[in-house]
Amino acid sequence: RFGVGIVLLNEKNKVFVGKRIDNPGNFWQMPQGGIDKNESYLEAAKRELKEETGVVTVKVIKELDEWLTYNLPKNLLGKIWGGKYGGQKQKWFIMKFLGKNNEINIKTKKPEFLEWKWIEPSKLPEIAVNFKINIYKKMAEELVSLELN
């Protein structure tokens, strides 16, 4: 399945993560989702961000050149996405959140997150579900190389 992912940074360059409703263990994830037909990658990223977090006040810092992929573990195959896909191939964006925290609303039409928080980029690999750890390591490395102010 083709999708997008969003690294959302606040004014302190901490990363937005949410705890998934369908996996409430101690796993957190960044906003992500599928690309609709006739939708650009950036349009998909902004739509997913709004659908999952309510956030619209952003500036795009970077679109990563390469596609990042993950495969679902065997126990989730056939259960997610109606069983049609075995993983995702994602285009990732790094965005700066220019609004205030009260813009963030995870109680959306189809909520995906139970709660949310801002974390240090270096913590990304520690909070990710095991089959997404490599993507989260890559994002942590990418943020270090960006020299954010």
Tab-separated table of N, CA and C in Angstrom, residues 14-110:
chain	number	residue	atom	x	y	z
A	14	LYS	N	10.627	19.188	18.986
A	14	LYS	CA	10.193	17.885	19.475
A	14	LYS	C	9.170	17.350	18.477
A	15	VAL	N	9.010	16.019	18.462
A	15	VAL	CA	8.196	15.334	17.463
A	15	VAL	C	6.845	14.914	18.061
A	16	PHE	N	5.771	15.157	17.295
A	16	PHE	CA	4.437	14.724	17.694
A	16	PHE	C	4.318	13.217	17.505
A	17	VAL	N	3.838	12.520	18.547
A	17	VAL	CA	3.503	11.107	18.438
A	17	VAL	C	2.183	10.857	19.153
A	18	GLY	N	1.435	9.890	18.634
A	18	GLY	CA	0.168	9.517	19.236
A	18	GLY	C	0.156	8.035	19.570
A	19	LYS	N	-0.592	7.700	20.638
A	19	LYS	CA	-0.772	6.299	21.024
A	19	LYS	C	-2.012	5.789	20.304
A	20	ARG	N	-1.850	4.747	19.499
A	20	ARG	CA	-2.945	4.230	18.673
A	20	ARG	C	-4.053	3.588	19.519
A	21	ILE	N	-5.276	3.848	19.133
A	21	ILE	CA	-6.435	3.242	19.790
A	21	ILE	C	-6.414	1.722	19.630
A	22	ASP	N	-6.009	1.253	18.428
A	22	ASP	CA	-6.036	-0.194	18.171
A	22	ASP	C	-4.792	-0.928	18.653
A	23	ASN	N	-3.833	-0.208	19.250
A	23	ASN	CA	-2.643	-0.852	19.804
A	23	ASN	C	-2.198	-0.050	21.019
A	24	PRO	N	-2.994	-0.099	22.108
A	24	PRO	CA	-2.743	0.802	23.227
A	24	PRO	C	-1.597	0.411	24.160
A	25	GLY	N	-0.759	-0.533	23.764
A	25	GLY	CA	0.431	-0.841	24.565
A	25	GLY	C	1.307	0.407	24.611
A	26	ASN	N	2.539	0.279	24.958
A	26	ASN	CA	3.392	1.467	25.037
A	26	ASN	C	4.040	1.768	23.691
A	27	PHE	N	3.228	1.786	22.622
A	27	PHE	CA	3.711	2.102	21.288
A	27	PHE	C	3.063	3.404	20.833
A	28	TRP	N	3.866	4.214	20.188
A	28	TRP	CA	3.408	5.508	19.709
A	28	TRP	C	3.785	5.594	18.241
A	29	GLN	N	3.093	6.433	17.502
A	29	GLN	CA	3.481	6.601	16.099
A	29	GLN	C	3.242	8.035	15.651
A	30	MET	N	3.920	8.376	14.575
A	30	MET	CA	3.715	9.666	13.941
A	30	MET	C	2.526	9.538	12.993
A	31	PRO	N	1.893	10.661	12.655
A	31	PRO	CA	0.761	10.595	11.719
A	31	PRO	C	1.180	9.980	10.384
A	32	GLN	N	0.303	9.154	9.835
A	32	GLN	CA	0.586	8.511	8.550
A	32	GLN	C	-0.717	8.002	7.962
A	33	GLY	N	-0.701	7.701	6.680
A	33	GLY	CA	-1.904	7.145	6.075
A	33	GLY	C	-1.756	6.965	4.581
A	34	GLY	N	-2.834	6.503	3.970
A	34	GLY	CA	-2.829	6.192	2.546
A	34	GLY	C	-2.971	7.409	1.658
A	35	ILE	N	-2.641	7.211	0.387
A	35	ILE	CA	-2.764	8.262	-0.627
A	35	ILE	C	-4.024	7.978	-1.431
A	36	ASP	N	-4.913	8.973	-1.512
A	36	ASP	CA	-6.140	8.819	-2.299
A	36	ASP	C	-5.836	8.988	-3.784
A	37	LYS	N	-6.724	8.466	-4.610
A	37	LYS	CA	-6.592	8.592	-6.062
A	37	LYS	C	-6.542	10.080	-6.443
A	38	ASN	N	-5.690	10.430	-7.392
A	38	ASN	CA	-5.531	11.807	-7.896
A	38	ASN	C	-5.068	12.789	-6.827
A	39	GLU	N	-4.387	12.300	-5.808
A	39	GLU	CA	-3.903	13.161	-4.732
A	39	GLU	C	-2.375	13.188	-4.794
A	40	SER	N	-1.774	14.367	-4.682
A	40	SER	CA	-0.312	14.439	-4.627
A	40	SER	C	0.145	13.928	-3.258
A	41	TYR	N	1.425	13.607	-3.147
A	41	TYR	CA	1.960	13.127	-1.875
A	41	TYR	C	1.774	14.181	-0.788
A	42	LEU	N	2.060	15.442	-1.123
A	42	LEU	CA	1.929	16.512	-0.137
A	42	LEU	C	0.463	16.717	0.260
A	43	GLU	N	-0.439	16.667	-0.699
A	43	GLU	CA	-1.867	16.792	-0.377
A	43	GLU	C	-2.292	15.667	0.565
A	44	ALA	N	-1.826	14.460	0.286
A	44	ALA	CA	-2.153	13.318	1.142
A	44	ALA	C	-1.605	13.526	2.554
A	45	ALA	N	-0.366	14.014	2.654
A	45	ALA	CA	0.258	14.233	3.965
A	45	ALA	C	-0.528	15.280	4.761
A	46	LYS	N	-0.900	16.372	4.113
A	46	LYS	CA	-1.654	17.422	4.821
A	46	LYS	C	-3.050	16.940	5.207
A	47	ARG	N	-3.693	16.162	4.353
A	47	ARG	CA	-5.021	15.625	4.667
A	47	ARG	C	-4.944	14.657	5.848
A	48	GLU	N	-3.981	13.728	5.788
A	48	GLU	CA	-3.825	12.757	6.877
A	48	GLU	C	-3.522	13.462	8.203
A	49	LEU	N	-2.659	14.461	8.150
A	49	LEU	CA	-2.315	15.209	9.359
A	49	LEU	C	-3.568	15.845	9.949
A	50	LYS	N	-4.376	16.463	9.108
A	50	LYS	CA	-5.614	17.096	9.577
A	50	LYS	C	-6.595	16.045	10.104
A	51	GLU	N	-6.761	14.940	9.369
A	51	GLU	CA	-7.701	13.895	9.782
A	51	GLU	C	-7.324	13.259	11.124
A	52	GLU	N	-6.022	13.103	11.372
A	52	GLU	CA	-5.585	12.397	12.581
A	52	GLU	C	-5.344	13.312	13.773
A	53	THR	N	-5.003	14.597	13.498
A	53	THR	CA	-4.591	15.492	14.593
A	53	THR	C	-5.327	16.825	14.619
A	54	GLY	N	-6.060	17.159	13.557
A	54	GLY	CA	-6.698	18.467	13.468
A	54	GLY	C	-5.754	19.575	13.035
A	55	VAL	N	-4.472	19.269	12.893
A	55	VAL	CA	-3.460	20.294	12.595
A	55	VAL	C	-3.479	20.694	11.121
A	56	VAL	N	-3.519	22.009	10.886
A	56	VAL	CA	-3.425	22.551	9.524
A	56	VAL	C	-2.364	23.642	9.410
A	57	THR	N	-1.938	24.211	10.544
A	57	THR	CA	-0.996	25.331	10.530
A	57	THR	C	0.433	24.804	10.525
A	58	VAL	N	0.924	24.503	9.322
A	58	VAL	CA	2.256	23.903	9.186
A	58	VAL	C	3.041	24.538	8.042
A	59	LYS	N	4.345	24.361	8.123
A	59	LYS	CA	5.249	24.722	7.030
A	59	LYS	C	6.034	23.461	6.694
A	60	VAL	N	6.111	23.126	5.405
A	60	VAL	CA	6.871	21.948	5.000
A	60	VAL	C	8.354	22.301	5.023
A	61	ILE	N	9.117	21.510	5.746
A	61	ILE	CA	10.565	21.707	5.828
A	61	ILE	C	11.266	20.863	4.774
A	62	LYS	N	10.807	19.616	4.620
A	62	LYS	CA	11.499	18.718	3.697
A	62	LYS	C	10.605	17.558	3.300
A	63	GLU	N	10.729	17.145	2.043
A	63	GLU	CA	10.144	15.899	1.563
A	63	GLU	C	11.319	14.961	1.331
A	64	LEU	N	11.304	13.810	1.984
A	64	LEU	CA	12.406	12.872	1.794
A	64	LEU	C	12.370	12.301	0.388
A	65	ASP	N	13.542	12.155	-0.202
A	65	ASP	CA	13.634	11.668	-1.582
A	65	ASP	C	13.216	10.209	-1.704
A	66	GLU	N	13.727	9.371	-0.801
A	66	GLU	CA	13.481	7.940	-0.957
A	66	GLU	C	12.156	7.524	-0.327
A	67	TRP	N	11.656	6.406	-0.807
A	67	TRP	CA	10.471	5.776	-0.219
A	67	TRP	C	10.947	4.865	0.898
A	68	LEU	N	10.218	4.833	2.003
A	68	LEU	CA	10.551	3.951	3.116
A	68	LEU	C	9.452	2.899	3.229
A	69	THR	N	9.848	1.675	3.544
A	69	THR	CA	8.866	0.589	3.559
A	69	THR	C	8.884	-0.171	4.881
A	70	TYR	N	7.755	-0.777	5.167
A	70	TYR	CA	7.700	-1.746	6.259
A	70	TYR	C	6.701	-2.831	5.891
A	71	ASN	N	6.932	-4.011	6.448
A	71	ASN	CA	6.030	-5.148	6.256
A	71	ASN	C	5.340	-5.459	7.569
A	72	LEU	N	4.078	-5.830	7.471
A	72	LEU	CA	3.337	-6.215	8.671
A	72	LEU	C	3.843	-7.554	9.185
A	73	PRO	N	3.859	-7.740	10.506
A	73	PRO	CA	4.199	-9.063	11.036
A	73	PRO	C	3.073	-10.050	10.719
A	74	LYS	N	3.412	-11.331	10.736
A	74	LYS	CA	2.438	-12.372	10.364
A	74	LYS	C	1.118	-12.276	11.130
A	75	ASN	N	1.187	-11.930	12.417
A	75	ASN	CA	-0.041	-11.898	13.230
A	75	ASN	C	-1.007	-10.781	12.817
A	76	LEU	N	-0.535	-9.809	12.038
A	76	LEU	CA	-1.418	-8.727	11.582
A	76	LEU	C	-1.839	-8.886	10.125
A	77	LEU	N	-1.172	-9.779	9.399
A	77	LEU	CA	-1.545	-9.990	7.996
A	77	LEU	C	-2.990	-10.452	7.910
A	78	GLY	N	-3.722	-9.844	7.001
A	78	GLY	CA	-5.124	-10.205	6.820
A	78	GLY	C	-6.080	-9.500	7.769
A	79	LYS	N	-5.527	-8.787	8.769
A	79	LYS	CA	-6.386	-8.107	9.744
A	79	LYS	C	-6.474	-6.607	9.480
A	80	ILE	N	-5.398	-6.037	8.934
A	80	ILE	CA	-5.338	-4.590	8.695
A	80	ILE	C	-5.613	-4.324	7.218
A	81	TRP	N	-6.250	-3.189	6.929
A	81	TRP	CA	-6.542	-2.761	5.551
A	81	TRP	C	-7.348	-3.815	4.793
A	82	GLY	N	-8.240	-4.479	5.485
A	82	GLY	CA	-9.089	-5.481	4.853
A	82	GLY	C	-8.313	-6.656	4.283
A	83	GLY	N	-7.084	-6.842	4.745
A	83	GLY	CA	-6.274	-7.963	4.284
A	83	GLY	C	-5.686	-7.786	2.891
A	84	LYS	N	-5.827	-6.569	2.322
A	84	LYS	CA	-5.383	-6.344	0.934
A	84	LYS	C	-3.881	-6.085	0.811
A	85	TYR	N	-3.224	-5.652	1.901
A	85	TYR	CA	-1.813	-5.262	1.806
A	85	TYR	C	-0.994	-5.938	2.892
A	86	GLY	N	0.286	-6.153	2.587
A	86	GLY	CA	1.190	-6.764	3.548
A	86	GLY	C	2.134	-5.774	4.200
A	87	GLY	N	1.985	-4.500	3.854
A	87	GLY	CA	2.851	-3.464	4.412
A	87	GLY	C	2.588	-2.154	3.714
A	88	GLN	N	3.512	-1.228	3.897
A	88	GLN	CA	3.364	0.084	3.264
A	88	GLN	C	4.686	0.551	2.668
A	89	LYS	N	4.557	1.322	1.607
A	89	LYS	CA	5.673	2.039	1.005
A	89	LYS	C	5.306	3.505	1.182
A	90	GLN	N	6.124	4.238	1.947
A	90	GLN	CA	5.732	5.580	2.357
A	90	GLN	C	6.665	6.679	1.875
A	91	LYS	N	6.064	7.813	1.566
A	91	LYS	CA	6.774	9.065	1.271
A	91	LYS	C	6.650	9.915	2.538
A	92	TRP	N	7.769	10.294	3.114
A	92	TRP	CA	7.767	11.024	4.386
A	92	TRP	C	8.042	12.509	4.201
A	93	PHE	N	7.391	13.292	5.045
A	93	PHE	CA	7.549	14.752	5.072
A	93	PHE	C	7.905	15.197	6.479
A	94	ILE	N	8.778	16.187	6.555
A	94	ILE	CA	9.080	16.829	7.833
A	94	ILE	C	8.411	18.198	7.785
A	95	MET	N	7.563	18.468	8.793
A	95	MET	CA	6.816	19.721	8.833
A	95	MET	C	6.993	20.393	10.186
A	96	LYS	N	6.939	21.711	10.163
A	96	LYS	CA	7.001	22.510	11.387
A	96	LYS	C	5.580	22.932	11.738
A	97	PHE	N	5.181	22.696	12.973
A	97	PHE	CA	3.874	23.101	13.466
A	97	PHE	C	3.958	24.565	13.866
A	98	LEU	N	3.166	25.409	13.222
A	98	LEU	CA	3.214	26.845	13.473
A	98	LEU	C	2.075	27.326	14.369
A	99	GLY	N	1.182	26.402	14.741
A	99	GLY	CA	0.040	26.771	15.578
A	99	GLY	C	0.341	26.595	17.056
A	100	LYS	N	-0.717	26.657	17.829
A	100	LYS	CA	-0.636	26.434	19.280
A	100	LYS	C	-1.183	25.034	19.580
A	101	ASN	N	-0.807	24.480	20.731
A	101	ASN	CA	-1.229	23.123	21.080
A	101	ASN	C	-2.740	22.935	21.075
A	102	ASN	N	-3.518	24.010	21.301
A	102	ASN	CA	-4.976	23.842	21.314
A	102	ASN	C	-5.548	23.587	19.920
A	103	GLU	N	-4.728	23.733	18.872
A	103	GLU	CA	-5.149	23.357	17.514
A	103	GLU	C	-5.186	21.833	17.369
A	104	ILE	N	-4.395	21.136	18.181
A	104	ILE	CA	-4.310	19.683	18.099
A	104	ILE	C	-5.570	19.071	18.695
A	105	ASN	N	-6.238	18.244	17.890
A	105	ASN	CA	-7.472	17.596	18.319
A	105	ASN	C	-7.472	16.163	17.789
A	106	ILE	N	-7.211	15.207	18.677
A	106	ILE	CA	-7.184	13.804	18.251
A	106	ILE	C	-8.566	13.157	18.318
A	107	LYS	N	-9.556	13.896	18.825
A	107	LYS	CA	-10.939	13.380	18.865
A	107	LYS	C	-11.628	13.756	17.549
A	108	THR	N	-11.162	13.137	16.485
A	108	THR	CA	-11.628	13.445	15.134
A	108	THR	C	-12.802	12.543	14.751
A	109	LYS	N	-13.297	12.679	13.518
A	109	LYS	CA	-14.418	11.836	13.040
A	109	LYS	C	-14.113	10.359	13.191
A	110	LYS	N	-12.909	9.966	12.759
A	110	LYS	CA	-12.456	8.580	12.903
A	110	LYS	C	-11.162	8.598	13.712
